[in-house]
Amino acid sequence: MARRPLPRILTSGTASLARSRELARTAADSATDVLHPLITITRGLRRLAAAGRRKWTETPKDRRGPLLFLVASVILVVALIPYGPLLALITLMATAAWQGRDRTPVRTGPDEAQVERLRSLYEALVPYFSVAEDPSPLYAHGGEWEKAFGSYDFDDDNRINRLVLRYPAYFTDGEADARARIEHLLHAKSGRGREYHFGWDEEGNQLTLTVLDPLPTDVAAQRFVTSPGETVLGFTDGTSVQRTLPVTDAADGQRDVPPVVWRTGIRSTEPHLLAVGQPGSGTTSLLRSIAVQALLHGDVVIVEGSGTGEYACLVGRDGVLAVECGLAGALATLEWAANETERRLIAANRARQAGHPTPEDSKRPLWILLDRPGALGHLAAADGVGDPQTLLQVPLRHGRAAAVTVVVAEQFDSLDALIDPVWQHTRARVALGPATPAQLTEVLGAEPGTTPTPDVPPGRGYARLGSGPVHRLQVPATPDPYDDATSEAHRRAVLELLPERSTANEPEPVVVAEG
């Protein structure tokens, strides 16, 4: 017996059925939106009818007659009043609309999981914010956490996103150790893996905890919209600075990000910079980024103590006076820089005495970039010559008046090799990579108001300009374009920023692109 074929609608009409269901669902939703007032009034009439039926059932039989007489009298009076039926109908519809409204309760407070998290955090703070002599403690075991926590906000994972808490006036919020203990506890209890900002209001006895968004790591080296004398060290939080710069990210998208701008020149209060970090933290990329920006309006001298050739891409470029890696070249270059600083001072002084403007060769900015001076100091001690850092004393002391800027980069484990003039005259500080609070305090002069990030990308750290606040910092990606590990996009971005080569017969290094 032959098998009968299925109807055509079941074999080839699957798409049509799905489209028909979607159209029907859309039509039903549209009809519901249009008829929503009628649905609400109908629901209210049903509720009023149910309430009337319930009232009639609950009324004793001996009272039903007077109740019917009262209702009939009211209906007769309404019917005799001018416009009475119309007003009665409007009143009935309004009452039905009010009774038929959606009464779904709106949650305004925290749910059970959030309450449990807040209560646990409150109990954890009791040993730190309470003393036995307090007759009315704000923090006590089994106490009311609502009085201590002024406001709070949670993310989608029920983790604290923002918290404002009050603490007793006798808490020693002026001591760094006491604040550090509270910050460590809140960091642990609020959820690790995020960065937190702690805002202490000593006058109002309040502490505000805020979860910070991660800093952008997809911004590569590029031409930044800055004025002469301004150098972009990196990018930070929008609440820390009052300025933004347009940048192009890795996806070729335009956006505005808040920068950390370091100002140099005669009127600068932080004319020199010290960058410290762990190996691979991005201090060399920071110096490379500074060099690329400085070449727009000045000359650059680079002394590399590690001798790894990280600045080979700058050799022979216009504006790059020298790139030295050996001890002898470093000593000669730094000695020339010291003599050049003295020459500029003398020329500017003579011009002012004669009533003439400063010569152009003394006004053009000169940048001295010294990477890993500790390694050069060890080599100098082995050869029995003086430490090259001593030649930086004149540029450090008088560099601001002579338009000379010194940038020194060193690692944390070699900080003891830095001489006192470097510490005294580098008022702009940068600390990159993982570091302990003690190390950050030693370099920056103050503790950051944020917790360290769990995963430190290259170029991530903190910056402080003079006596200002400590900013989170993400250095723009400026890798060595001649390194095989550099991506093609970053290699091209750096090479496009470099000036032309002044040495015509010097060959361009060959770099094999990835992929």
mmCIF file of C-alpha atoms in Angstrom, residues 221-232 235 243-248 254-257 259 261 263 293 296-297 497:
data_model
loop_
_atom_site.group_PDB
_atom_site.id
_atom_site.type_symbol
_atom_site.label_atom_id
_atom_site.label_comp_id
_atom_site.label_asym_id
_atom_site.label_seq_id
_atom_site.Cartn_x
_atom_site.Cartn_y
_atom_site.Cartn_z
ATOM 1 C CA ALA A 221 50.659 55.923 20.160
ATOM 2 C CA GLN A 222 49.286 58.760 18.004
ATOM 3 C CA ARG A 223 49.283 62.518 17.597
ATOM 4 C CA PHE A 224 47.544 63.981 20.622
ATOM 5 C CA VAL A 225 45.865 67.374 20.574
ATOM 6 C CA THR A 226 48.203 69.225 22.931
ATOM 7 C CA SER A 227 50.018 72.543 23.096
ATOM 8 C CA PRO A 228 53.825 72.990 23.057
ATOM 9 C CA GLY A 229 55.159 72.078 26.479
ATOM 10 C CA GLU A 230 52.400 69.517 27.162
ATOM 11 C CA THR A 231 53.137 65.791 27.225
ATOM 12 C CA VAL A 232 50.497 63.084 27.557
ATOM 13 C CA PHE A 235 44.951 58.195 30.496
ATOM 14 C CA ARG A 243 39.919 67.612 30.361
ATOM 15 C CA THR A 244 39.471 65.076 27.584
ATOM 16 C CA LEU A 245 41.376 64.359 24.388
ATOM 17 C CA PRO A 246 40.059 62.831 21.157
ATOM 18 C CA VAL A 247 41.849 59.555 20.393
ATOM 19 C CA THR A 248 41.557 56.683 17.952
ATOM 20 C CA GLN A 254 36.922 58.034 17.702
ATOM 21 C CA ARG A 255 36.240 58.829 21.334
ATOM 22 C CA ASP A 256 37.246 61.255 24.081
ATOM 23 C CA VAL A 257 39.304 60.052 27.045
ATOM 24 C CA PRO A 259 44.459 62.307 29.955
ATOM 25 C CA VAL A 261 49.044 65.875 30.971
ATOM 26 C CA ARG A 263 53.499 70.416 31.552
ATOM 27 C CA GLN A 293 55.923 63.630 21.530
ATOM 28 C CA LEU A 296 57.535 67.634 17.593
ATOM 29 C CA HIS A 297 58.980 70.782 19.157
ATOM 30 C CA LEU A 497 55.051 59.144 14.280
#
